[in-house]
Amino acid sequence: MTHQSLYRKYRPATFDDVVGQQHVERTLRNAVAESKVAHAYLFTGPRGTGKTTTARLLAKALLCERGPGGEPDGTCASCADVAEGTHPDVLEIDAASNTGVDLIRANVIDRVKYAPTRGQYKVYIIDEVHMLSSASFNAILKTLEEPPSHVVFVLCTTHPQKVPETIHSRCQRFDFHRISVEEIADHLRYICESEGFRVDKGAITLIAKHADGGMRDAITVLEQLAAFTGGEVTVDDVEGLVGEVDSAQLFAAAGLVARRDIAGCFRWVAETVETGTDLSELVRALTGHVRDLYVVASTQDATGVIDRPGDEMALLSAQASEFGGPDRIGRLLSVLGELASEMRWSSDPRLSLEVALTRMANPRGEMTIEALAERIEALERGLPASPEAPAVREAPATAAPAVSSEPQEDEDAAEPVVKPVSSTGPLDRGTAKRSWLAVLAELKRRKSTRAHTFAQVEVDVDEDGRTLVIEFPDDQEFSLKLAEEPEMRELLRSGLAAVFGTAPPFRYQLGRGAIRPGTEASAPDAASCVDFEPVVQPDAQPPSDDLMSVLEGRLGATIVAEHPATPDGEDI
């Protein structure tokens, strides 16, 4: 038995089944119901948006055995014959393979004068009509202008500009729109439920985005993936097949640029390259993402301008606010435009991408008008115009000993490895902080493209001693929303389970919470600890152990005493 393709199996049987073309189906339904059908229609629009399918639905409505009533029942013999392409009064012509005037004269001009065989109308559907030769257009022109009353022409094309104006003027034109990502995704979910496929939510969105507004393309890709995976499709499967970049990766890259995290940009590129992502496709997707950010930052209401699922619109709005305004985002678009041109000829696409991300994150190295304008805008808003290098100074040999209860390692030694722990009892605050590095490593191992979401968080232990508090910085609301997605929560839960043995309960928090009971009343609040590294003067009394534990816990690092520096930069 021959397998029927999904796009044929789920082809609309009635006007109500048509997705995303309500303006067309409503007009045609009313025209049939009121017996005001035109003698010629011109259906235009991108491929896979339903032009030929709608032409067949119009033929069904006109030839349905219930009589023309606006909506075909889809079950009678006439409707079934039209769907199968066997109805004697419906002639479909593929103009791409029948361009000659002789074929048009034999199939159309010489046959329109004969009465319908089974119904009240004869319907001629000419697909890809722009492929007809000039002689064919001239031959059909008179027939198209004054056809017999029982004849209806439906001309379909993806290139209306190639159809002569003399043909345009004799037809009612309907423009078929690209179907939105959300509408395609909803229809794909319906197909998955009907076919028993198990497809990740993010995978369906990726398929819908890749289809570029065409329902047929989306269904074809879904069928291909289902055959490849046995009916269980993940985001990685879609990325591997169609090369589409997951929106989580794009949010992560834009977030690094917004925070001017140059080192993070390099790490992001390295991890993305390891996944085998096509860099040219990545640049195209990133440009589209930044374009959406620009629209959100420039307008009060982006409805109808941005084609994104509803749950991503709030994330776009939050991330756009991180950039401070449309001017900076506009400069990013300029840099990405240059990058797209450069990628075509670049001998090292990875290096080109890294340089472009560095330029976007740090305008200090550029002397263009756009970069200078961005720096001035940042200064006016009281923000840093570029990332500051961390002030790392080696302590001289005579420096006071480190104020820490932990043994100090040699400065040239490698970063100590945090070993995973297993505990089912109450959480220890210090152990939780040290073990978080192991959790991050586990997240990167399991899903390197998603681990960036948790790169800037701090961890703490709730008052109950069992709940892990995941603290996101105040300016990373979009990262918190990403982390709240079921897939991300499950990823974090699996990482915690790998490190702690059993995943402890956890909750998210935006910004630092109030000082927990039991800490010193004189301890500085979170705001005073974020931007300053405390230094202990050599002639000062060391802080109390309790205060030092609070500071070290807040900073997540050991505090080292240093000598004060002279104005010229030399240590005393």
Coordinates of C-alpha atoms in Angstrom, one line a residue:
M1 CA 0.0 0.0 0.0
T2 CA 1.4 3.4 -1.0
H3 CA 2.1 5.7 1.9
Q4 CA 0.3 9.1 1.7
S5 CA 2.4 12.1 2.6
L6 CA 1.2 14.1 5.6
Y7 CA 0.7 17.3 3.7
R8 CA -1.7 15.5 1.4
K9 CA -3.4 13.6 4.3
Y10 CA -4.0 16.8 6.2
R11 CA -4.9 19.0 3.3
P12 CA -7.9 21.2 4.2
A13 CA -11.2 19.6 3.2
T14 CA -13.4 22.7 3.9
F15 CA -12.8 26.4 4.1
D16 CA -12.8 26.2 7.9
D17 CA -9.7 24.0 7.7
V18 CA -7.6 26.6 5.9
V19 CA -5.0 28.1 8.2
G20 CA -3.9 31.7 8.2
Q21 CA -5.9 32.9 5.1
Q22 CA -9.2 34.0 6.7
H23 CA -9.6 37.0 4.4
V24 CA -9.6 34.7 1.4
E25 CA -11.8 31.9 2.6
R26 CA -14.4 34.3 4.0
T27 CA -14.7 36.2 0.7
L28 CA -15.0 33.0 -1.4
R29 CA -17.5 31.4 1.0
N30 CA -19.7 34.5 0.8
A31 CA -19.4 34.7 -3.0
V32 CA -20.5 31.1 -3.5
A33 CA -23.4 31.4 -1.0
E34 CA -24.7 34.6 -2.7
S35 CA -24.1 33.3 -6.2
K36 CA -21.6 36.1 -7.0
V37 CA -18.7 34.1 -8.1
A38 CA -16.3 35.9 -10.5
H39 CA -15.4 34.3 -13.8
A40 CA -11.6 34.5 -13.1
Y41 CA -9.5 34.7 -9.9
L42 CA -5.8 35.2 -9.5
F43 CA -4.3 33.6 -6.4
T44 CA -0.8 34.9 -5.5
G45 CA 1.5 34.3 -2.6
P46 CA 4.6 32.4 -1.3
R47 CA 4.8 28.6 -1.9
G48 CA 3.0 26.4 0.6
T49 CA 0.4 28.9 1.7
G50 CA -2.6 27.2 0.2
K51 CA -3.3 28.7 -3.2
T52 CA -3.9 25.5 -5.1
T53 CA -5.7 23.9 -2.1
T54 CA -8.1 26.9 -1.9
A55 CA -8.7 26.7 -5.7
R56 CA -9.8 23.1 -5.2
L57 CA -12.0 24.1 -2.2
L58 CA -13.7 26.7 -4.5
A59 CA -14.3 24.0 -7.1
K60 CA -15.7 21.7 -4.3
A61 CA -18.1 24.5 -3.2
L62 CA -19.3 25.1 -6.7
L63 CA -19.8 21.4 -7.6
C64 CA -20.9 19.9 -4.2
E65 CA -23.9 17.7 -4.6
R66 CA -25.6 19.7 -1.8
G67 CA -25.5 22.6 -4.3
P68 CA -23.6 25.8 -4.1
G69 CA -24.1 26.9 -0.5
G70 CA -20.8 28.5 0.5
E71 CA -19.2 25.5 2.2
P72 CA -18.6 22.1 0.6
D73 CA -19.5 19.1 2.8
G74 CA -16.3 17.3 1.8
T75 CA -18.0 13.9 1.9
C76 CA -20.1 13.7 -1.3
A77 CA -18.9 12.0 -4.4
S78 CA -18.2 15.3 -6.2
C79 CA -16.0 16.6 -3.3
A80 CA -14.1 13.3 -3.2
D81 CA -13.5 13.4 -7.0
V82 CA -12.2 16.9 -6.8
A83 CA -9.9 16.0 -3.9
E84 CA -8.5 13.0 -5.9
G85 CA -8.2 15.1 -9.1
T86 CA -10.7 12.9 -11.1
H87 CA -13.7 15.1 -11.5
P88 CA -14.5 15.6 -15.2
D89 CA -15.5 19.2 -14.7
V90 CA -12.3 20.3 -12.9
L91 CA -9.2 20.6 -15.1
E92 CA -5.9 21.3 -13.4
I93 CA -3.1 22.4 -15.7
D94 CA 0.6 22.8 -14.6
A95 CA 1.8 25.7 -16.6
A96 CA 5.4 24.9 -15.7
S97 CA 5.3 21.9 -18.0
N98 CA 2.5 23.1 -20.4
T99 CA 3.8 26.4 -21.6
G100 CA 3.1 26.0 -25.3
V101 CA 0.2 27.8 -27.0
D102 CA -0.9 24.5 -28.7
L103 CA -1.5 22.8 -25.4
I104 CA -3.4 25.8 -24.0
R105 CA -5.6 25.9 -27.1
A106 CA -6.3 22.2 -26.9
N107 CA -6.9 22.0 -23.2
V108 CA -8.7 25.3 -22.5
I109 CA -9.8 27.3 -25.5
D110 CA -11.4 24.5 -27.5
R111 CA -13.1 22.9 -24.4
V112 CA -14.7 25.9 -22.6
K113 CA -17.6 26.0 -25.0
Y114 CA -18.9 22.5 -23.8
A115 CA -21.4 22.3 -21.0
P116 CA -20.4 20.7 -17.6
T117 CA -20.8 17.0 -17.3
R118 CA -22.0 16.5 -13.7
G119 CA -22.4 19.9 -12.2
Q120 CA -23.3 23.5 -12.9
Y121 CA -19.7 24.8 -13.5
K122 CA -16.5 23.9 -15.2
V123 CA -13.5 25.0 -13.2
Y124 CA -10.0 25.5 -14.8
I125 CA -7.1 25.7 -12.3
I126 CA -3.8 26.8 -13.9
D127 CA -0.9 26.4 -11.5
E128 CA 2.3 28.5 -11.8
V129 CA 0.5 30.6 -14.5
H130 CA 3.5 33.0 -14.8
M131 CA 5.3 30.2 -16.7
L132 CA 3.0 30.4 -19.7
S133 CA 4.6 31.8 -22.9
S134 CA 3.6 35.2 -24.3
A135 CA 1.8 33.4 -27.1
S136 CA -0.2 31.4 -24.6
F137 CA -1.2 34.5 -22.6
N138 CA -2.3 36.2 -25.8
A139 CA -4.3 33.1 -26.9
I140 CA -6.2 32.8 -23.6
L141 CA -6.8 36.5 -23.2
K142 CA -10.1 36.7 -25.1
T143 CA -11.4 33.5 -23.5
L144 CA -10.5 34.8 -20.0
E145 CA -12.2 38.1 -20.7
E146 CA -15.6 36.7 -21.9
P147 CA -15.8 33.0 -20.9
P148 CA -19.2 31.1 -20.9
S149 CA -21.3 31.6 -17.8
H150 CA -20.6 28.1 -16.6
V151 CA -16.8 28.5 -16.6
V152 CA -14.6 29.7 -13.7
F153 CA -10.8 30.2 -14.1
V154 CA -8.4 30.1 -11.1
L155 CA -4.9 31.2 -11.9
C156 CA -2.2 30.5 -9.2
T157 CA 1.3 32.0 -9.1
T158 CA 4.2 32.7 -6.8
H159 CA 5.4 35.5 -9.1
P160 CA 2.5 37.9 -9.9
Q161 CA 4.8 40.5 -11.3
K162 CA 5.5 38.1 -14.2
V163 CA 1.8 37.9 -15.2
P164 CA 0.8 40.4 -17.8
E165 CA -1.3 43.4 -16.7
T166 CA -3.9 42.4 -19.3
I167 CA -4.4 39.2 -17.4
H168 CA -4.4 41.0 -14.0
S169 CA -7.2 43.4 -15.1
R170 CA -9.5 40.5 -16.0
C171 CA -9.2 38.7 -12.6
Q172 CA -10.1 39.2 -9.0
R173 CA -6.8 39.0 -7.2
F174 CA -6.3 37.4 -3.7
D175 CA -3.0 37.7 -2.0
F176 CA -2.1 34.8 0.3
H177 CA 0.0 35.8 3.3
R178 CA 2.8 33.9 4.9
I179 CA 1.4 31.9 7.8
S180 CA 2.6 33.0 11.2
V181 CA 4.9 30.8 13.3
E182 CA 2.3 30.4 16.0
E183 CA -0.4 29.3 13.5
I184 CA 2.0 26.8 11.9
A185 CA 3.1 25.5 15.3
D186 CA -0.5 25.0 16.4
H187 CA -1.3 23.0 13.3
L188 CA 1.8 20.9 13.7
R189 CA 0.8 20.1 17.3
Y190 CA -2.6 18.9 15.9
I191 CA -0.8 16.6 13.4
C192 CA 1.5 15.3 16.1
E193 CA -1.4 14.4 18.4
S194 CA -3.3 12.7 15.5
E195 CA -0.2 10.7 14.4
G196 CA 1.1 9.9 17.9
F197 CA 4.4 11.8 17.5
R198 CA 6.3 13.0 20.5
V199 CA 7.8 16.3 19.6
D200 CA 9.4 18.9 22.0
K201 CA 7.7 22.2 22.2
G202 CA 10.9 24.0 21.2
A203 CA 11.3 21.6 18.2
I204 CA 7.9 22.5 16.9
T205 CA 8.7 26.2 17.1
L206 CA 12.0 25.7 15.2
I207 CA 10.2 23.8 12.5
A208 CA 7.6 26.5 12.2
K209 CA 10.3 29.2 12.0
H210 CA 12.3 27.3 9.3
A211 CA 9.2 26.9 7.1
D212 CA 9.2 30.7 6.5
G213 CA 5.5 31.0 6.4
G214 CA 4.8 27.9 4.3
M215 CA 2.6 25.2 5.9
R216 CA 3.5 22.5 3.3
D217 CA 7.2 22.9 4.0
A218 CA 6.6 22.7 7.7
I219 CA 4.6 19.5 7.4
T220 CA 7.2 18.0 5.1
V221 CA 10.0 18.7 7.6
L222 CA 8.0 17.2 10.4
E223 CA 7.4 14.0 8.5
Q224 CA 11.1 13.7 7.6
L225 CA 12.1 14.2 11.2
A226 CA 9.5 11.7 12.5
A227 CA 10.8 9.1 10.0
F228 CA 14.4 9.7 11.1
T229 CA 13.7 9.6 14.8
G230 CA 10.9 7.1 15.0
G231 CA 8.4 9.7 16.1
E232 CA 10.3 11.3 19.0
V233 CA 11.7 14.6 17.8
T234 CA 14.0 16.9 19.9
V235 CA 15.4 20.4 19.4
D236 CA 18.8 18.9 18.6
D237 CA 17.2 16.8 15.8
V238 CA 15.7 19.9 14.2
E239 CA 18.9 21.8 14.5
G240 CA 20.9 19.0 12.9
L241 CA 18.5 18.5 10.0
V242 CA 17.5 22.1 9.0
G243 CA 20.3 24.1 10.5
E244 CA 17.9 26.4 12.3
V245 CA 19.2 28.0 15.5
D246 CA 17.3 27.6 18.7
S247 CA 16.0 30.9 20.1
A248 CA 17.6 30.1 23.5
Q249 CA 21.0 30.3 21.8
L250 CA 20.2 33.7 20.3
F251 CA 18.9 35.1 23.6
A252 CA 22.1 33.9 25.3
A253 CA 24.3 35.6 22.6
A254 CA 22.4 38.9 22.7
G255 CA 22.5 38.8 26.5
L256 CA 26.3 38.5 26.6
V257 CA 26.6 41.4 24.2
A258 CA 24.1 43.5 26.3
R259 CA 26.2 42.9 29.4
R260 CA 29.4 43.5 27.5
D261 CA 30.7 40.1 28.5
I262 CA 33.5 39.6 25.9
A263 CA 34.9 36.5 27.5
G264 CA 31.4 35.0 27.5
C265 CA 31.1 35.8 23.8
F266 CA 34.2 33.9 23.0
R267 CA 33.0 30.9 25.1
W268 CA 29.6 31.0 23.4
V269 CA 31.2 30.9 20.0
A270 CA 33.4 28.0 21.0
E271 CA 30.5 26.0 22.3
T272 CA 28.4 26.8 19.3
V273 CA 31.1 25.7 16.9
E274 CA 31.4 22.4 18.7
T275 CA 27.8 21.6 18.0
G276 CA 28.4 21.9 14.2
T277 CA 26.1 24.9 13.6
D278 CA 26.6 26.5 10.3
L279 CA 28.0 30.0 11.1
S280 CA 26.5 31.7 8.1
E281 CA 23.0 30.5 9.2
L282 CA 23.9 31.5 12.8
V283 CA 24.7 35.1 11.7
R284 CA 21.4 35.2 9.7
A285 CA 19.4 34.0 12.7
L286 CA 21.2 36.4 15.1
T287 CA 20.6 39.3 12.7
G288 CA 16.9 38.4 12.8
H289 CA 16.9 38.3 16.6
V290 CA 18.6 41.7 16.9
R291 CA 16.1 43.1 14.4
D292 CA 13.2 41.9 16.6
L293 CA 14.9 43.6 19.6
Y294 CA 15.3 46.8 17.6
V295 CA 11.6 46.7 16.7
V296 CA 10.6 46.1 20.3
A297 CA 12.9 48.9 21.6
S298 CA 11.6 51.3 18.9
T299 CA 7.8 50.8 19.1
Q300 CA 5.2 50.7 21.8
D301 CA 3.3 47.7 20.2
A302 CA 5.1 45.2 18.0
T303 CA 2.0 43.2 17.2
G304 CA 1.9 42.2 13.6
V305 CA 5.5 43.4 13.1
I306 CA 7.3 40.5 14.8
D307 CA 6.5 36.9 14.0
R308 CA 7.3 35.2 17.3
P309 CA 5.4 32.9 19.6
G310 CA 3.6 34.7 22.4
D311 CA 5.9 33.4 25.2
E312 CA 9.0 34.9 23.5
M313 CA 7.5 38.4 23.2
A314 CA 8.0 39.1 26.9
L315 CA 11.6 37.8 26.8
L316 CA 12.3 40.1 23.8
S317 CA 10.9 43.1 25.7
A318 CA 13.0 42.3 28.8
Q319 CA 16.2 41.8 26.8
A320 CA 15.6 45.0 24.7
S321 CA 15.5 47.0 27.9
E322 CA 19.0 45.7 28.7
F323 CA 20.4 47.6 25.8
G324 CA 19.1 50.9 27.0
G325 CA 17.5 52.0 23.8
P326 CA 17.2 51.5 20.0
D327 CA 20.4 53.4 19.1
R328 CA 22.8 50.8 20.5
I329 CA 20.8 48.0 18.9
G330 CA 20.9 49.8 15.6
R331 CA 24.7 49.8 15.8
L332 CA 24.6 46.1 16.3
L333 CA 22.6 45.7 13.1
S334 CA 25.2 47.6 11.2
V335 CA 28.0 45.4 12.5
L336 CA 26.0 42.3 11.7
G337 CA 25.3 43.5 8.2
E338 CA 29.1 43.9 7.6
L339 CA 29.6 40.5 9.1
A340 CA 27.1 38.8 6.8
S341 CA 28.9 40.3 3.8
E342 CA 32.3 39.3 5.2
M343 CA 31.3 35.7 5.9
R344 CA 30.8 35.0 2.2
W345 CA 34.6 35.4 1.5
S346 CA 36.1 34.9 4.9
S347 CA 38.8 32.3 5.2
D348 CA 38.1 32.0 8.9
P349 CA 34.4 32.5 9.6
R350 CA 34.8 31.8 13.3
L351 CA 37.3 34.6 13.7
S352 CA 35.1 37.0 11.8
L353 CA 32.2 36.1 14.2
E354 CA 34.4 36.6 17.3
V355 CA 35.6 40.0 16.1
A356 CA 32.1 41.1 15.3
L357 CA 30.8 40.1 18.8
T358 CA 33.8 41.9 20.4
R359 CA 32.9 45.1 18.4
M360 CA 29.3 44.8 19.5
A361 CA 30.1 44.3 23.1
N362 CA 32.9 46.9 23.4
P363 CA 32.6 50.1 21.4
R364 CA 35.7 51.5 23.0
G365 CA 37.9 50.0 20.4
E366 CA 36.1 51.7 17.5
M367 CA 36.2 55.3 16.3
T368 CA 33.1 55.1 14.1
I369 CA 30.4 57.7 14.7
E370 CA 28.0 55.0 15.8
A371 CA 30.4 53.6 18.4
L372 CA 31.1 57.1 19.7
A373 CA 27.4 57.9 19.9
E374 CA 26.8 54.7 21.9
R375 CA 29.6 55.6 24.4
I376 CA 28.1 59.1 24.8
E377 CA 24.7 57.7 25.3
A378 CA 26.0 55.3 28.0
L379 CA 27.8 58.1 29.8
E380 CA 24.7 60.3 29.8
R381 CA 22.7 57.4 31.3
G382 CA 25.4 56.8 34.0
L383 CA 26.3 53.4 32.6
P384 CA 29.7 52.0 31.8
A385 CA 30.5 52.5 28.1
S386 CA 32.6 49.4 27.8
P387 CA 33.5 46.4 29.9
E388 CA 36.1 47.0 32.6
A389 CA 39.0 44.6 32.9
P390 CA 39.0 42.9 36.3
A391 CA 41.6 44.6 38.7
V392 CA 43.8 41.6 39.4
R393 CA 47.0 42.6 41.2
E394 CA 49.5 40.2 42.6
A395 CA 50.2 40.7 46.3
P396 CA 53.9 41.5 47.0
A397 CA 56.0 39.1 49.1
T398 CA 55.7 41.3 52.2
A399 CA 51.9 41.5 52.0
A400 CA 49.8 40.6 55.0
P401 CA 48.6 37.0 55.0
A402 CA 45.3 36.2 53.4
V403 CA 42.3 36.6 55.7
S404 CA 40.8 33.2 55.1
S405 CA 40.3 30.0 57.0
E406 CA 41.0 28.0 53.8
P407 CA 44.6 27.1 52.8
Q408 CA 46.0 29.3 50.1
E409 CA 47.2 27.8 46.8
D410 CA 50.1 28.9 44.7
E411 CA 49.2 31.8 42.4
D412 CA 50.5 29.8 39.4
A413 CA 48.6 26.7 40.3
A414 CA 45.6 25.6 38.3
E415 CA 42.1 26.5 39.5
P416 CA 41.1 24.0 42.1
V417 CA 38.5 21.4 41.0
V418 CA 35.3 21.4 42.9
K419 CA 34.4 17.8 43.6
P420 CA 30.8 16.8 43.6
V421 CA 29.1 16.0 46.8
S422 CA 26.3 13.7 47.8
S423 CA 24.1 14.6 50.7
T424 CA 20.4 14.2 51.5
G425 CA 20.5 16.1 54.8
P426 CA 20.4 19.9 55.4
L427 CA 22.4 22.0 52.9
D428 CA 25.6 23.7 54.1
R429 CA 25.9 27.2 52.7
G430 CA 29.6 27.0 51.9
T431 CA 29.3 23.5 50.4
A432 CA 26.4 24.7 48.2
K433 CA 28.5 27.6 46.9
R434 CA 31.5 25.4 46.2
S435 CA 29.5 22.7 44.6
W436 CA 27.7 25.1 42.2
L437 CA 30.8 25.1 40.0
A438 CA 30.4 21.4 39.6
V439 CA 26.7 21.9 38.8
L440 CA 27.6 24.5 36.1
A441 CA 30.2 22.0 34.6
E442 CA 27.5 19.3 34.6
L443 CA 25.0 21.6 32.8
K444 CA 27.6 22.5 30.2
R445 CA 28.3 18.8 29.6
R446 CA 24.7 17.9 29.2
K447 CA 23.6 21.0 27.2
S448 CA 26.3 23.5 26.5
T449 CA 24.1 25.8 24.5
R450 CA 21.7 26.2 27.5
A451 CA 24.2 26.5 30.3
H452 CA 24.7 30.2 29.7
T453 CA 21.4 30.9 31.3
F454 CA 22.9 30.1 34.7
A455 CA 26.4 31.6 34.1
Q456 CA 25.9 34.8 36.2
V457 CA 23.8 33.5 39.0
E458 CA 24.7 33.2 42.7
V459 CA 23.5 30.5 45.0
D460 CA 22.4 30.6 48.6
V461 CA 20.5 28.4 51.1
D462 CA 17.0 29.3 52.3
E463 CA 16.2 29.7 55.9
D464 CA 14.8 26.1 56.0
G465 CA 18.3 24.8 55.4
R466 CA 17.1 22.5 52.5
T467 CA 16.0 24.8 49.6
L468 CA 18.7 26.1 47.2
V469 CA 18.1 29.7 46.2
I470 CA 19.2 30.5 42.6
E471 CA 19.8 34.3 42.6
F472 CA 19.8 36.1 39.2
P473 CA 21.2 39.6 38.9
D474 CA 18.7 42.4 38.8
D475 CA 19.4 43.1 35.1
Q476 CA 18.8 39.5 34.0
E477 CA 15.1 39.1 34.2
F478 CA 15.0 37.5 30.7
S479 CA 17.5 34.9 31.9
L480 CA 15.2 34.1 34.8
K481 CA 12.3 33.7 32.5
L482 CA 14.3 31.4 30.3
A483 CA 15.2 29.3 33.4
E484 CA 11.6 29.0 34.3
E485 CA 10.8 27.0 31.2
P486 CA 10.1 23.3 31.9
E487 CA 13.0 22.1 29.8
M488 CA 15.4 24.4 31.6
R489 CA 14.1 23.4 35.1
E490 CA 14.5 19.8 34.2
L491 CA 18.1 20.4 33.0
L492 CA 18.9 22.2 36.3
R493 CA 17.3 19.4 38.3
S494 CA 19.4 16.7 36.5
G495 CA 22.6 18.7 37.1
L496 CA 21.8 19.1 40.8
A497 CA 21.0 15.4 41.1
A498 CA 24.4 14.5 39.4
V499 CA 26.3 16.7 42.0
F500 CA 24.3 16.3 45.2
G501 CA 23.1 12.7 44.7
T502 CA 19.5 13.8 45.0
A503 CA 18.3 17.1 43.5
P504 CA 17.5 19.4 46.4
P505 CA 14.4 21.6 46.1
F506 CA 15.3 25.0 44.6
R507 CA 13.6 28.3 43.8
Y508 CA 14.6 31.3 41.6
Q509 CA 15.0 34.9 42.8
L510 CA 15.7 38.1 40.9
G511 CA 18.3 40.1 42.7
R512 CA 19.6 39.6 46.2
G513 CA 17.1 39.1 49.0
A514 CA 17.1 40.7 52.4
I515 CA 19.8 39.7 54.9
R516 CA 19.0 36.4 56.4
P517 CA 18.3 36.2 60.2
G518 CA 21.4 35.4 62.2
T519 CA 23.9 37.5 60.1
E520 CA 25.6 40.5 61.6
A521 CA 23.5 43.7 61.6
S522 CA 26.5 45.7 60.4
A523 CA 27.0 43.5 57.3
P524 CA 26.7 45.5 54.1
D525 CA 23.7 44.9 51.9
A526 CA 23.8 43.3 48.5
A527 CA 24.0 46.5 46.6
S528 CA 27.2 47.6 48.4
C529 CA 28.9 44.3 47.6
V530 CA 28.2 44.0 43.9
D531 CA 30.7 46.5 42.4
F532 CA 33.5 46.7 45.0
E533 CA 36.2 44.3 46.1
P534 CA 37.0 44.8 49.8
V535 CA 40.6 45.2 50.6
V536 CA 42.0 44.9 54.2
Q537 CA 44.6 47.6 55.1
P538 CA 47.8 46.2 56.7
D539 CA 47.4 48.5 59.8
A540 CA 43.8 47.7 60.3
Q541 CA 42.3 45.1 62.6
P542 CA 41.1 42.1 60.7
P543 CA 37.3 41.9 60.5
S544 CA 35.5 39.4 62.7
D545 CA 35.1 35.9 61.4
D546 CA 31.4 36.3 61.2
L547 CA 31.6 39.4 59.1
M548 CA 34.2 37.9 56.8
S549 CA 32.0 34.8 56.2
V550 CA 29.1 37.1 55.2
L551 CA 31.3 39.0 52.8
E552 CA 32.9 35.9 51.3
G553 CA 29.5 34.3 50.9
R554 CA 28.2 37.4 49.2
L555 CA 31.2 37.6 46.8
G556 CA 31.7 33.9 46.4
A557 CA 35.5 34.4 46.7
T558 CA 38.3 34.6 49.3
I559 CA 39.3 38.1 50.4
V560 CA 43.0 38.8 50.3
A561 CA 44.6 41.7 52.2
E562 CA 46.7 44.1 50.0
H563 CA 49.0 47.1 50.6
P564 CA 47.6 50.5 49.7
A565 CA 49.0 51.9 46.5
T566 CA 50.7 55.2 46.0
P567 CA 49.3 57.7 43.4
D568 CA 51.8 56.6 40.8
G569 CA 50.6 53.0 41.1
E570 CA 53.6 51.5 43.0
D571 CA 52.9 49.5 46.2
I572 CA 54.2 50.9 49.5

